[in-house]
Amino acid sequence: MQTQTEQQTGADWLAVLDEESRGLVAAVDAQPDGRRILEGTLDRDGYIHYLVQTYHYARWSTPILAEAGHRLNRLGRHPELAALLIQKGEEERGHDRWLLSDLKNLGWSEAQVEAAERSPAVDAYTGWNFFTSRSGVPTAVLGTAYALEYLSQTRAGVWAERLKAVAAIPNIHKSVTFLRSHGALDGDHVAEMKRILGPLTDPEDQQAILFSARVARAVYPRIFREGGASSHPLAR
Ligand SMILES: [Fe+2]
Ligand SMILES: [Fe+2]
């Protein structure tokens, strides 16, 4: 008898990865602030909260991806996936600066962003990815990367356009660089990942990637304010 785990891997595992990623998009849309950002009606505090929390994980993307790639090479496994991880680390370099620039145009200094409280979701997300990168199955980092880039190709550009169209936030036109850039880039990045992951047949790696995508689906939607605008202020 096959276990549930074995049923999820094999030839169809990339379809399961897409299913996890669609689940992430649905979970984000179901958050109060996720719905508002999709409608373009998110208020300034909610958008700042989202950007600040995004900064606190995006700043670690390059080291997480690069360390996973180099460790995979040291382990002598999947050189093509190691190269993909290292390449993705380079792709992510400097994206935290886009967030700081968007936040500056909304009146938030770098010092304020640095001092802001991180949400438990951000700590869980970075903690999980540092664990898999440095100590777990390093290919797992590709699971969170895939799910977030899938979300990005599906939502980032739309969010940027609607926030600008509704213009509920002063200076919003100068504060959507992070979203606009990801909307433009991540469609190609998802297609490339799918192409490179296609030949992967190792069930342990497939399972690690799927599990990590599931972690992203569970954790990432909580980077938005809990309960939307009625929640605690971000900075103490
Ligand atoms: Fe990025
Ligand atoms: Fe990307």
PDB file of C-alpha atoms and ligand atoms in Angstrom, residues 58 61 91-93 95-96 98 149 178 182 186, ligand 1:
ATOM      1  CA  ALA A  58      13.792  39.428   1.641  1.00  0.00           C
ATOM      2  CA  SER A  61      17.015  35.618   0.463  1.00  0.00           C
ATOM      3  CA  GLU A  91      18.722  37.317  -8.782  1.00  0.00           C
ATOM      4  CA  GLU A  92      17.451  38.297  -5.335  1.00  0.00           C
ATOM      5  CA  ARG A  93      20.451  40.480  -4.508  1.00  0.00           C
ATOM      6  CA  HIS A  95      15.646  43.436  -3.738  1.00  0.00           C
ATOM      7  CA  ASP A  96      15.691  44.495  -0.078  1.00  0.00           C
ATOM      8  CA  TRP A  98      13.756  48.251  -3.451  1.00  0.00           C
ATOM      9  CA  GLU A 149       7.509  33.358  -7.121  1.00  0.00           C
ATOM     10  CA  PHE A 178       9.275  46.010  -5.335  1.00  0.00           C
ATOM     11  CA  HIS A 182       8.580  41.210  -9.291  1.00  0.00           C
ATOM     12  CA  ASP A 186       8.754  36.239 -11.755  1.00  0.00           C
TER      13      ASP A 186
HETATM   14 FE    FE B   1      12.923  39.261  -5.120  1.00  0.00          FE
END
